[in-house]
XYZ file of N, CA and C in Angstrom:
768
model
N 17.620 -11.858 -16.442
C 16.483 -12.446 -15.732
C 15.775 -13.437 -16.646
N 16.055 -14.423 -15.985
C 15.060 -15.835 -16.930
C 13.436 -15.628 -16.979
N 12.850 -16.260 -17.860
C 11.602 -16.340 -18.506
C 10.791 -16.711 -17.130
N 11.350 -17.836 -16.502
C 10.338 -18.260 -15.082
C 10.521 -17.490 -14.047
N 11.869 -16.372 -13.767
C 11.802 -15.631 -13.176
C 10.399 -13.770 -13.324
N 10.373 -13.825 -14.506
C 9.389 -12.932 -15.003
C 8.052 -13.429 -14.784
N 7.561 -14.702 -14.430
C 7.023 -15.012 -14.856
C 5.922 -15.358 -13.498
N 7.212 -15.424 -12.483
C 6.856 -15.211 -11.325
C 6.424 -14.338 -10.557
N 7.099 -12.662 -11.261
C 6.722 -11.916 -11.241
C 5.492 -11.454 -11.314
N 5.439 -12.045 -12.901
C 3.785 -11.942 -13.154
C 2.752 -12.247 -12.054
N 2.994 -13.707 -11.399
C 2.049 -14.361 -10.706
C 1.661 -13.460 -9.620
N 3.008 -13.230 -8.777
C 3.344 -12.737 -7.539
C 2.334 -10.899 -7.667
N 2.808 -10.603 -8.953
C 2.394 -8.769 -9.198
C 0.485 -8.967 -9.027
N -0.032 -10.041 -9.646
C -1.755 -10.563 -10.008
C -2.051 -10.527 -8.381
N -1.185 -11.925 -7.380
C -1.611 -11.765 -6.094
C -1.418 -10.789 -5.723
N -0.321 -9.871 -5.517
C -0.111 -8.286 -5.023
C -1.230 -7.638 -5.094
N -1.611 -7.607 -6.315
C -2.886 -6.290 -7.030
C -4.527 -7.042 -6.001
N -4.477 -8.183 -5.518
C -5.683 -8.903 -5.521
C -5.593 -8.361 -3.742
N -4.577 -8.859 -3.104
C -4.244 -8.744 -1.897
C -3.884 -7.589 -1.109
N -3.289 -6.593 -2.183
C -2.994 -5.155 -1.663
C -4.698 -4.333 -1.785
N -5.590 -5.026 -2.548
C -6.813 -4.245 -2.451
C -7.379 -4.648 -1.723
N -7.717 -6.008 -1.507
C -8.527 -6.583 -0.066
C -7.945 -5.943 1.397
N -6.531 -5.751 1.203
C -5.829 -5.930 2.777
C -4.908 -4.520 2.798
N -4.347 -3.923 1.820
C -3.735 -3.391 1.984
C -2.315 -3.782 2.058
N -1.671 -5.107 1.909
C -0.254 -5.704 2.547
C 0.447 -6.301 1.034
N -0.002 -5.461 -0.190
C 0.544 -6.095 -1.499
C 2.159 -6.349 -1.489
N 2.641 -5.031 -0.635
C 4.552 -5.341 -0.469
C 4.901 -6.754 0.252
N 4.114 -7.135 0.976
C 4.378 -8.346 1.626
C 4.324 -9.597 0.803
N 3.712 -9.458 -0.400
C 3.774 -10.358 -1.639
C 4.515 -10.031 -2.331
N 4.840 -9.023 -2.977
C 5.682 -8.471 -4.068
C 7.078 -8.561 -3.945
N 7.225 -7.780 -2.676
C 8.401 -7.550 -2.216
C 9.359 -8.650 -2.236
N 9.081 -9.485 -1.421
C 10.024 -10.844 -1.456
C 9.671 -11.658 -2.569
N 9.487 -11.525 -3.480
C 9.083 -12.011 -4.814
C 10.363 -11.338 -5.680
N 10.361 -10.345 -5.522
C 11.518 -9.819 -5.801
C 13.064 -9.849 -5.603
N 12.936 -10.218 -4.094
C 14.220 -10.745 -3.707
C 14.829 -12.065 -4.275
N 13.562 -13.138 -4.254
C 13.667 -14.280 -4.618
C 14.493 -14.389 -5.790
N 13.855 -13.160 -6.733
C 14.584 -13.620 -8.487
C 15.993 -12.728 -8.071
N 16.493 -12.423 -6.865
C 18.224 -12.344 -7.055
C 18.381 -10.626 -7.074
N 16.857 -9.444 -6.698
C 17.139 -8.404 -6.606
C 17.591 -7.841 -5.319
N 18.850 -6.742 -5.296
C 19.396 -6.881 -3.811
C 17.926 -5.832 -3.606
N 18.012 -5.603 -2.081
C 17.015 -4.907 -1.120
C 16.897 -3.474 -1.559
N 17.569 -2.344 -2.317
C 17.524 -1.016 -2.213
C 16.672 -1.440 -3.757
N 17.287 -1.876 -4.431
C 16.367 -1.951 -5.609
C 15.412 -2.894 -6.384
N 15.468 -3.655 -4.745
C 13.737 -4.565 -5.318
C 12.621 -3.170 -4.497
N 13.525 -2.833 -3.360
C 12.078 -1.801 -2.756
C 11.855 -1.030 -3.986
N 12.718 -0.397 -4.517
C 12.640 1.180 -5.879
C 11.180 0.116 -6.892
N 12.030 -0.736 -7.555
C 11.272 -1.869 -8.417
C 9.692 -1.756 -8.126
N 9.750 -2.837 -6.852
C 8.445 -2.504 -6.438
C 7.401 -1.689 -6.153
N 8.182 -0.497 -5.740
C 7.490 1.272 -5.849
C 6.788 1.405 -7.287
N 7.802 1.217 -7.929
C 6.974 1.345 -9.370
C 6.071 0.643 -10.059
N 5.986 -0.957 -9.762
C 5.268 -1.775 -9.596
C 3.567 -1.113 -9.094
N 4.096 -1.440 -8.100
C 2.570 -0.976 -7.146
C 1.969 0.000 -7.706
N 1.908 0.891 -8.686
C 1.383 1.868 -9.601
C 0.542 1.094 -10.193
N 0.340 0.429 -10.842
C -0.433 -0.370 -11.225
C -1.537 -1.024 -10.770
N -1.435 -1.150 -9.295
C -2.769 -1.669 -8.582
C -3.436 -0.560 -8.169
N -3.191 0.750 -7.969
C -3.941 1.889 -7.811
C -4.448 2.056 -9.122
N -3.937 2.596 -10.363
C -4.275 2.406 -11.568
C -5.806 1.707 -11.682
N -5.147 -0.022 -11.760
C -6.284 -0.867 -12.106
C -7.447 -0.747 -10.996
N -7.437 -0.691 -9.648
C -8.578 -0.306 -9.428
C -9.469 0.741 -8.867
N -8.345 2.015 -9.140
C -9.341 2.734 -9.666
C -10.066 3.175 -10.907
N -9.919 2.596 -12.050
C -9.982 2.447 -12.889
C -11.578 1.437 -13.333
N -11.576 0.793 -12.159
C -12.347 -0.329 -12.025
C -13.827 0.441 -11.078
N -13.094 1.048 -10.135
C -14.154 1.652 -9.193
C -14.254 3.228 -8.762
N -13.589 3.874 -9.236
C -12.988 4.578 -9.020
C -13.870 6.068 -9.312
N -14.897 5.942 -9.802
C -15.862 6.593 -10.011
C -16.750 7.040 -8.752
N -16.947 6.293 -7.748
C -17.561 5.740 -6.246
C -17.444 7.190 -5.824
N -15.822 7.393 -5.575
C -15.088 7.850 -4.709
C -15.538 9.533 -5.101
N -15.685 9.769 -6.459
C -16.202 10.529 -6.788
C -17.641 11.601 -6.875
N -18.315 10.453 -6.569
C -19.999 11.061 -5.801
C -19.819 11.373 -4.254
N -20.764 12.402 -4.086
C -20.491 13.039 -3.017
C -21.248 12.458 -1.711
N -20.595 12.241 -0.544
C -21.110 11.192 0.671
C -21.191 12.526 2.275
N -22.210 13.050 1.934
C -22.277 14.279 2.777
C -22.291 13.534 4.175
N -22.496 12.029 4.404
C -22.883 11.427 5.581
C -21.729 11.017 6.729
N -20.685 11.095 5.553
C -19.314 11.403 6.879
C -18.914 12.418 7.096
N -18.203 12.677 8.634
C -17.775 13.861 8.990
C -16.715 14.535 8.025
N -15.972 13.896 7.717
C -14.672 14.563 6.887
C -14.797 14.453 5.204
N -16.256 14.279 4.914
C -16.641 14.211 3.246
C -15.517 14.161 2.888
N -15.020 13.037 2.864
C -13.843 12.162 2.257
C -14.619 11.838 1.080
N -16.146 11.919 0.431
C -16.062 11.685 -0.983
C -16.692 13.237 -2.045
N -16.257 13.389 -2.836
C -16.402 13.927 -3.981
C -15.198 14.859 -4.529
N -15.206 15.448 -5.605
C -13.891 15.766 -6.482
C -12.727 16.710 -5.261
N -13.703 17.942 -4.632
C -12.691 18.679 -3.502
C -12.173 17.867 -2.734
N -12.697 17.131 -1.491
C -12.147 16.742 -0.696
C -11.112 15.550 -1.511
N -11.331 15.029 -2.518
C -10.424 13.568 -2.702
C -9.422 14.780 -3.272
N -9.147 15.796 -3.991
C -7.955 16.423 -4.298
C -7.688 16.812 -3.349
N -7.778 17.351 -2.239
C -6.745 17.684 -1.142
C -6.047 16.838 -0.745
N -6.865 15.681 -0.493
C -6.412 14.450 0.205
C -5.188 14.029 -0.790
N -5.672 14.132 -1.807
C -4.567 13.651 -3.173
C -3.052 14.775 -3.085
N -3.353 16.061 -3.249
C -2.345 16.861 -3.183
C -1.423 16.962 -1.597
N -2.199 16.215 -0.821
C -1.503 15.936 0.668
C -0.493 14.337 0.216
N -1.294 13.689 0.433
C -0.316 12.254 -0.801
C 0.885 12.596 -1.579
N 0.911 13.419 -2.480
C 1.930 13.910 -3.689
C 2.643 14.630 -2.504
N 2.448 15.424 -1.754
C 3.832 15.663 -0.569
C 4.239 14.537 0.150
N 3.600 13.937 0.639
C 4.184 12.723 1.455
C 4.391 12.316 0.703
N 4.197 11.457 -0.604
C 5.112 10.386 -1.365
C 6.369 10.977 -1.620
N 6.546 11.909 -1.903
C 8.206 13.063 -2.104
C 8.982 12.825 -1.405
N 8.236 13.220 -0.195
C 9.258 12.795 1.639
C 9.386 11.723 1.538
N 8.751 10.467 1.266
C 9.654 9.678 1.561
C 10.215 9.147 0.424
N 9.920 9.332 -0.313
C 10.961 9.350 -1.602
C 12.435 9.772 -2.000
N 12.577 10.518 -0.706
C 13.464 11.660 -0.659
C 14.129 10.904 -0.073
N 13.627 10.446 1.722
C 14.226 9.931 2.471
C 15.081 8.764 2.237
N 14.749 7.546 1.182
C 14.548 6.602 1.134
C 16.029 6.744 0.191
N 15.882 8.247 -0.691
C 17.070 8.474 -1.811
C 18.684 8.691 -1.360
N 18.447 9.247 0.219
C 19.382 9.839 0.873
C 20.037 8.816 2.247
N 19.253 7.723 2.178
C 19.295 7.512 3.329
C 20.578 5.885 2.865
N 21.462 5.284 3.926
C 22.473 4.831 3.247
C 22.226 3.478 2.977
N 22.528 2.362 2.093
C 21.671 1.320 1.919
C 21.738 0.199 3.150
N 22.498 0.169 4.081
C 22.707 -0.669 5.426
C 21.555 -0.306 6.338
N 21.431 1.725 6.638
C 19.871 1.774 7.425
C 19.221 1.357 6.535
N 18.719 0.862 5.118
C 17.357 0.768 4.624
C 17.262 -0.713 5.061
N 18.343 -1.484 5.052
C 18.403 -2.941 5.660
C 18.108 -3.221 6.674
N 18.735 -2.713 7.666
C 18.292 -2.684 9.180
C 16.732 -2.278 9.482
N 15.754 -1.447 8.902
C 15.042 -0.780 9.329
C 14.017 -1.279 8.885
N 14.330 -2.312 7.446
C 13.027 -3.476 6.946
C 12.612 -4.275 7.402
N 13.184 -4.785 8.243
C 12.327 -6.592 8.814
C 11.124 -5.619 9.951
N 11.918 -4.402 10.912
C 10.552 -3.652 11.610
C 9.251 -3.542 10.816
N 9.686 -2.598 9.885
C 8.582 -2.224 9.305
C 7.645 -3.473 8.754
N 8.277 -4.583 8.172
C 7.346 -5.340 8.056
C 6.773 -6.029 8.910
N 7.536 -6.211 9.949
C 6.637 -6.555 11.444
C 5.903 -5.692 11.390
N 5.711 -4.637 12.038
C 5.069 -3.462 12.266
C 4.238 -3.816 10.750
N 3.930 -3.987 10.107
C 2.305 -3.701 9.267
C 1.535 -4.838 9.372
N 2.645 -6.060 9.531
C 2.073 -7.509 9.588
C 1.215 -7.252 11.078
N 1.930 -7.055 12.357
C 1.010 -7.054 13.437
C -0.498 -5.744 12.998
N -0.123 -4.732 12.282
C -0.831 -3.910 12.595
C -2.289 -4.685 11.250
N -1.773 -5.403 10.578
C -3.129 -6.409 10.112
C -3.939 -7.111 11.006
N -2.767 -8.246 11.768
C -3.503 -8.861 12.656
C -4.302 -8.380 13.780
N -4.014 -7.469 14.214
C -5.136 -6.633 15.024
C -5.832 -5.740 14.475
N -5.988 -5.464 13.201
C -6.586 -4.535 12.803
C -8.441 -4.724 12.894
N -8.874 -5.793 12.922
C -10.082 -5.977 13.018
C -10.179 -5.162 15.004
N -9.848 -5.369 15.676
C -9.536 -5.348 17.417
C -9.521 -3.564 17.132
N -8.591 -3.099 16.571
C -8.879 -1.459 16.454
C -9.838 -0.913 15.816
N -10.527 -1.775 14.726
C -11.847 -1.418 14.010
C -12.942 -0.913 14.840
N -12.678 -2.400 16.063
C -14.206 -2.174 16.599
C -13.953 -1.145 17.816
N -12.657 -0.909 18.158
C -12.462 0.215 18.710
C -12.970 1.783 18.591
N -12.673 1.859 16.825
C -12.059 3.413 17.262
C -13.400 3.348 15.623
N -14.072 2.614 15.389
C -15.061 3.119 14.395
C -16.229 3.844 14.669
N -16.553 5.001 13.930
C -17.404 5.737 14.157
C -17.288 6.789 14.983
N -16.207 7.360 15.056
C -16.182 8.374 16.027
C -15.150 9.274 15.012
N -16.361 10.392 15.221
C -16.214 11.192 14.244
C -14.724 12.130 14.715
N -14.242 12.821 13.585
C -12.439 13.320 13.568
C -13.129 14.874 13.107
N -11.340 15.297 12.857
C -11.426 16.291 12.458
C -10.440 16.625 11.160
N -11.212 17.359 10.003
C -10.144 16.969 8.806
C -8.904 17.611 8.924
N -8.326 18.259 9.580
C -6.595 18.870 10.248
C -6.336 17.464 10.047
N -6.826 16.661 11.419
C -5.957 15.470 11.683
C -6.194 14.352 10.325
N -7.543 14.160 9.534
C -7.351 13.637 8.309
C -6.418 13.913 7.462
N -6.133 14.919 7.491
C -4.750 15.427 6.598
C -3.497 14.880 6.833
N -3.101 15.260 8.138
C -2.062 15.236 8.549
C -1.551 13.440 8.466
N -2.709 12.569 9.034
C -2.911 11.243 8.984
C -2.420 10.804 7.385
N -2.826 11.505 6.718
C -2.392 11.299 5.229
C -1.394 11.461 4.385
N -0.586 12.388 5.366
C 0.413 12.898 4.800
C 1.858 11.967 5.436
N 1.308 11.790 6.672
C 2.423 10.922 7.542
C 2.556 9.494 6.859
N 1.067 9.176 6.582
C 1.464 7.315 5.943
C 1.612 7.820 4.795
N 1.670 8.874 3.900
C 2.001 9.080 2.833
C 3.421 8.770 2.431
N 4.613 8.968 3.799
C 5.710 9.479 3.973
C 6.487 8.121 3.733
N 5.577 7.384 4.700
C 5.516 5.798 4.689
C 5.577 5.038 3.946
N 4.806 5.326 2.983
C 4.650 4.289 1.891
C 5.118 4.842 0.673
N 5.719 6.223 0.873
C 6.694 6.481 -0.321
C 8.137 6.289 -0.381
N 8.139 5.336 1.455
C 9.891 5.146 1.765
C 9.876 3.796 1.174
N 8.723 3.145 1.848
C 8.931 1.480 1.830
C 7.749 0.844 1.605
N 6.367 1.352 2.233
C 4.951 0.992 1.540
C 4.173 -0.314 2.398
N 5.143 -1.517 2.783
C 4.197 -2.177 2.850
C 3.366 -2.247 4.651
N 2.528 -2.389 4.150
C 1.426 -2.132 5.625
C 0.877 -0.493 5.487
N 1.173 0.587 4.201
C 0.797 1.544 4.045
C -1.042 1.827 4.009
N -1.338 0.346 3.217
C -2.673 0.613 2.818
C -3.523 0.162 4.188
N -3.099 -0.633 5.109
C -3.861 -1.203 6.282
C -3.967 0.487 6.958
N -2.851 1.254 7.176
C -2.436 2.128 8.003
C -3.882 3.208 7.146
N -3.892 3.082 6.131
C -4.968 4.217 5.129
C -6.198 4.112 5.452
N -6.613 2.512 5.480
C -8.322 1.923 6.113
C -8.820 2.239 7.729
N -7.149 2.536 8.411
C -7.651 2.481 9.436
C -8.081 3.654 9.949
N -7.182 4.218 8.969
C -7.202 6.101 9.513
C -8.890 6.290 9.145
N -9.096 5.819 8.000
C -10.572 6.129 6.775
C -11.271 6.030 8.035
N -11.233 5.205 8.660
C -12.583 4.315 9.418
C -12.712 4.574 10.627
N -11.997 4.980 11.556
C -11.327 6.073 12.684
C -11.731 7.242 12.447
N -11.590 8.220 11.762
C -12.040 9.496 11.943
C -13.170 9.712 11.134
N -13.581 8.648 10.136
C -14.818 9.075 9.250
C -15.994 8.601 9.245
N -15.730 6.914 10.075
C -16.663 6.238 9.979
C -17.307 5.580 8.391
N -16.345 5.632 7.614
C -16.716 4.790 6.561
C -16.691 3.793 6.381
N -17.430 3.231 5.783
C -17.611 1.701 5.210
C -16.596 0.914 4.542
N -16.381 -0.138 5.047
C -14.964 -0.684 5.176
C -15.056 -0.928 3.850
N -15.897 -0.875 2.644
C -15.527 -1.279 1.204
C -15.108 0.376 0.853
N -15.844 1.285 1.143
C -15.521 2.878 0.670
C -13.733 2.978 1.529
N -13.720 2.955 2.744
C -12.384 2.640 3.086
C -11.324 2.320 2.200
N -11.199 1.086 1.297
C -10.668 -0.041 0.538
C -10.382 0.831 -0.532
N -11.178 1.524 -1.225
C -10.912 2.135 -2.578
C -10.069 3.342 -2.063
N -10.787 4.395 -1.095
C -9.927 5.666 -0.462
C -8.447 4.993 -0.738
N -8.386 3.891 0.332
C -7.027 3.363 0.160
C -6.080 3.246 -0.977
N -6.538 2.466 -2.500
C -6.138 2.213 -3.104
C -6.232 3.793 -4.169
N -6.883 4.555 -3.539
C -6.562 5.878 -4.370
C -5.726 6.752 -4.030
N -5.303 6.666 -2.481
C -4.290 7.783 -2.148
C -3.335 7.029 -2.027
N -2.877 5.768 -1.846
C -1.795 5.069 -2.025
C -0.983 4.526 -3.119
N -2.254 4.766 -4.288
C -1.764 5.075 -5.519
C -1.121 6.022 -5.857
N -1.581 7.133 -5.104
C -0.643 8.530 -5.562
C 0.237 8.921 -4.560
N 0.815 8.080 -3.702
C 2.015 8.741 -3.197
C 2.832 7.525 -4.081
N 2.562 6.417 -4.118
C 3.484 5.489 -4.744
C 4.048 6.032 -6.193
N 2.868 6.832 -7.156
C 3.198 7.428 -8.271
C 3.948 8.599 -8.060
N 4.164 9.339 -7.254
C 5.247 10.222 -7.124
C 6.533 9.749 -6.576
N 6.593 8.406 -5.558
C 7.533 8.001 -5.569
C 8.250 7.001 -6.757
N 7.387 6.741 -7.155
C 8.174 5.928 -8.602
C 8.876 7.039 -9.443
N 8.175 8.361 -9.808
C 8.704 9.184 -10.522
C 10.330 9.708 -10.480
N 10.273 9.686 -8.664
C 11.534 10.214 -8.094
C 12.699 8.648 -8.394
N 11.891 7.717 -8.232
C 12.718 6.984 -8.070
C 13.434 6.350 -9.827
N 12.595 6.695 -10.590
C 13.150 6.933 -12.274
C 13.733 7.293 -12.039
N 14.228 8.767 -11.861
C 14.503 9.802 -12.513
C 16.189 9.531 -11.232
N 15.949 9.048 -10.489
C 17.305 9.311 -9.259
C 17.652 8.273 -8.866
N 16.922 7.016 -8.609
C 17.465 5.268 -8.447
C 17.621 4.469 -9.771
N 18.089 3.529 -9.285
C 17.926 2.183 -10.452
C 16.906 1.393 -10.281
N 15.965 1.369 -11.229
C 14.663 0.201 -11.325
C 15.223 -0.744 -12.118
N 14.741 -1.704 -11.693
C 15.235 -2.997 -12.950
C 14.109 -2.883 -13.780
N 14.036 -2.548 -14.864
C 12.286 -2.446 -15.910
C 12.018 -3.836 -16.141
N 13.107 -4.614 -16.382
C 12.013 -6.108 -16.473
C 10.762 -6.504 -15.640
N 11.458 -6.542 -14.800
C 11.001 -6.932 -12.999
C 9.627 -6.160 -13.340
N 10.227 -4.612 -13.259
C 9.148 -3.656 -13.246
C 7.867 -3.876 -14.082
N 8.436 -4.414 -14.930
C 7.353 -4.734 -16.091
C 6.151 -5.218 -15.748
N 7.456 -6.803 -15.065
C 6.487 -7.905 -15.625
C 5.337 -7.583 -14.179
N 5.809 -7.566 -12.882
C 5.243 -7.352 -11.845
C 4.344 -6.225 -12.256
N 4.674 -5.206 -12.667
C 3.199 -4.198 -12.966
C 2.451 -4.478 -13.292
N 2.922 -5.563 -14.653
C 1.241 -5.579 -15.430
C 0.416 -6.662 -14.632
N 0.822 -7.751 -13.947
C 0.202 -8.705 -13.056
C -0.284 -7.903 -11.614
N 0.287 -6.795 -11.068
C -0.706 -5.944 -10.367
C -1.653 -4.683 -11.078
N -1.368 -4.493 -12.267
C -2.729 -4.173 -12.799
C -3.747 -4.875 -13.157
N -3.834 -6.084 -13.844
C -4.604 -7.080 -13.596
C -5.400 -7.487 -12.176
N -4.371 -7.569 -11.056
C -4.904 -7.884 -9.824
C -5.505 -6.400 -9.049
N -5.700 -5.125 -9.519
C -5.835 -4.541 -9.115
C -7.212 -3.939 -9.804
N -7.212 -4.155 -11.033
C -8.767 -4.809 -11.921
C -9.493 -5.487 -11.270
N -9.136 -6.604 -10.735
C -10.418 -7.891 -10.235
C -10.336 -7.650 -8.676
N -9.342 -6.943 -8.090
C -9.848 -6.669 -6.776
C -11.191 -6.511 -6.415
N -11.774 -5.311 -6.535
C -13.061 -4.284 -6.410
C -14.177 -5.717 -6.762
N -14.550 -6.749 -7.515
C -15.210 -7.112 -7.737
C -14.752 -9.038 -6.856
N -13.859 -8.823 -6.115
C -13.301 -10.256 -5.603
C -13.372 -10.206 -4.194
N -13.489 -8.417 -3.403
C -13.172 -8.532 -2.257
C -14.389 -8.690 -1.969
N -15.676 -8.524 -2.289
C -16.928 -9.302 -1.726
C -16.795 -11.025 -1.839
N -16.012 -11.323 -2.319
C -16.145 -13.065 -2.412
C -15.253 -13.606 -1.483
N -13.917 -12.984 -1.287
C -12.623 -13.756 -0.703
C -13.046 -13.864 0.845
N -12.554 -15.150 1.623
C -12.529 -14.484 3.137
C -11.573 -14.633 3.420
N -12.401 -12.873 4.307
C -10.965 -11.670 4.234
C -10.201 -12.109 5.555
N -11.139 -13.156 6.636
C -10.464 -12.980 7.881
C -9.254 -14.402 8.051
N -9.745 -15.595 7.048
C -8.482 -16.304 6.589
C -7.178 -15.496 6.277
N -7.730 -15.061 4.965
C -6.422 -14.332 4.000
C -5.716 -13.113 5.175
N -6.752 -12.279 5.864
C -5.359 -11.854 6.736
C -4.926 -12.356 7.758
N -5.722 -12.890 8.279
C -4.588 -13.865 9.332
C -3.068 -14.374 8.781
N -3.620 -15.372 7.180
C -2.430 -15.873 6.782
C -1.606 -15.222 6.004
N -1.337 -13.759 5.734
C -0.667 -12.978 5.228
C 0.032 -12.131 6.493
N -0.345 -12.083 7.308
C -0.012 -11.314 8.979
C 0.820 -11.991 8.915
N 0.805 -13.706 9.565
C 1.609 -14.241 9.939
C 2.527 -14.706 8.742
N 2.420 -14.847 7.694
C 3.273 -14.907 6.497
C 4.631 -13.755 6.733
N 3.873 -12.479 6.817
C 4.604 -11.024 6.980
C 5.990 -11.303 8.311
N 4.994 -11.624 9.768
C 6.202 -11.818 10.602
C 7.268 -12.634 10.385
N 6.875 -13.769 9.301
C 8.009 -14.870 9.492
C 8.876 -14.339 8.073
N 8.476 -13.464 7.297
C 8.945 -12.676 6.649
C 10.129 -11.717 7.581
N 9.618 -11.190 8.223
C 10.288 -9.863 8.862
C 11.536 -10.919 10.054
N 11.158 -11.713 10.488
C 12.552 -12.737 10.641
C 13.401 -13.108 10.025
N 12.822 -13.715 8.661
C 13.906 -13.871 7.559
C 14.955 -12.863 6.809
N 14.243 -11.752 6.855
C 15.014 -10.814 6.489
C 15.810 -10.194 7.933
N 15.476 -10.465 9.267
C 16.136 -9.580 10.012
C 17.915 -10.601 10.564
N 17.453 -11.918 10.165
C 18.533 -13.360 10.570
C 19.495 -13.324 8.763
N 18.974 -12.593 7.653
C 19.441 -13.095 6.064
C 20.770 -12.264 6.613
């Protein structure tokens, strides 16, 4: 792997970390960033799994303290040390499952079954404001918080991207939280199914570590300046043009 190929990495891993915290859709940057420098599909997804560790990392690291004071004002006290470890030890099962799935499953379905999924997170951005004003504020029940957690857990430990949109929406749907408290939840339990799927995926796939490298440390960086960028960026440009980025994505790969 050449110097400008790493290097791209870098760039691509900084937008990932910046974009997977605002939006949740960092695979939709990363991912084909990966392909680009010549990695086939089973092991730019592994690559990138391990990658994306890094933007949970950096911002919680950054904010991550928040999540930790206690917010008696939502129904499913989604904040302080108990409830975020359940939620966390529900994550570490779902990242397994699909870690598992993803290990077993043969590399032609993982081909076939990618251009959906990235449709499927790209649309589920672009309407995601349309379900916000739907289904916010109406209080849940933590069974189904769980379960909600464990399923996109499953998700984003097979393949990930559109995992974190799927995390804000659940947050904000059954809890009524604040779409910045949302944002971090996100980047904390999607951090930890991705870190159990990277583990599996050491220890039982092939990562390319360059790749891995260079893309990590540019989504730890971008996953640093998130928390303090997503009050500045606008968010309803950037997802529009990452939605539709995603579909014409999920063509290219479904016609490659």
């Amino acid at each position: 792997m050449s110097l400008a190929d790493l290097a791209l990495l870098l760039a691509a891993g900084f937008a990932a970390g910046i974009v997977g915290y605002v939006t949740g859709l960092a695979s939709l940057l990363s991912y084909p960033a990966l392909l680009l420098v010549g990695l086939p599909p089973i092991t730019a997804n592994v690559t990138n799994t391990v990658a994306m560790v890094a933007v949970g990392v950096g911002s919680f690291a950054k904010s991550g303290r928040v999540l930790l004071e206690e917010d008696p004002s939502t129904p499913l006290g989604t904040g302080g040390g108990k409830p975020l470890a359940r939620a966390g030890a529900v994550a570490v099962l779902g990242g397994a499952v699909g870690a598992g799935i993803l290990l077993v499953s043969p590399d032609r379905a993982f081909e076939s079954v990618v251009p959906f999924l990235v449709a499927f997170a790209s649309i589920a951005l672009l309407l995601q404001p349309r379900l916000r004003a739907r289904m916010v504020g109406r209080a849940g029940h933590p069974g189904w918080w769980l379960v909600g957690v464990f399923v996109i857990s499953i998700y984003g430990g097979y393949f990930g991207a559109g995992a974190g949109v799927m995390f804000v929406a659940l947050a904000m749907v059954l809890s009524g939280l604040p779409l910045w408290r949302a944002v971090l939840l996100k980047a904390a339990l999607l951090g930890i199914a991705n870190a159990v799927a990277a583990v599996a995926f050491i220890v039982f796939a092939q990562v390319h570590w360059g790749a891995a490298i260079a893309m990590g440390l540019g989504c730890l960086l971008g996953g640093w300046a998130g928390p303090p960028v997503v009050a500045r960026l606008p968010a309803t440009p950037l997802r529009i043009t990452i939605g539709l980025g995603g579909l014409g994505l999920a063509v290219w790969l479904a016609l490659a």
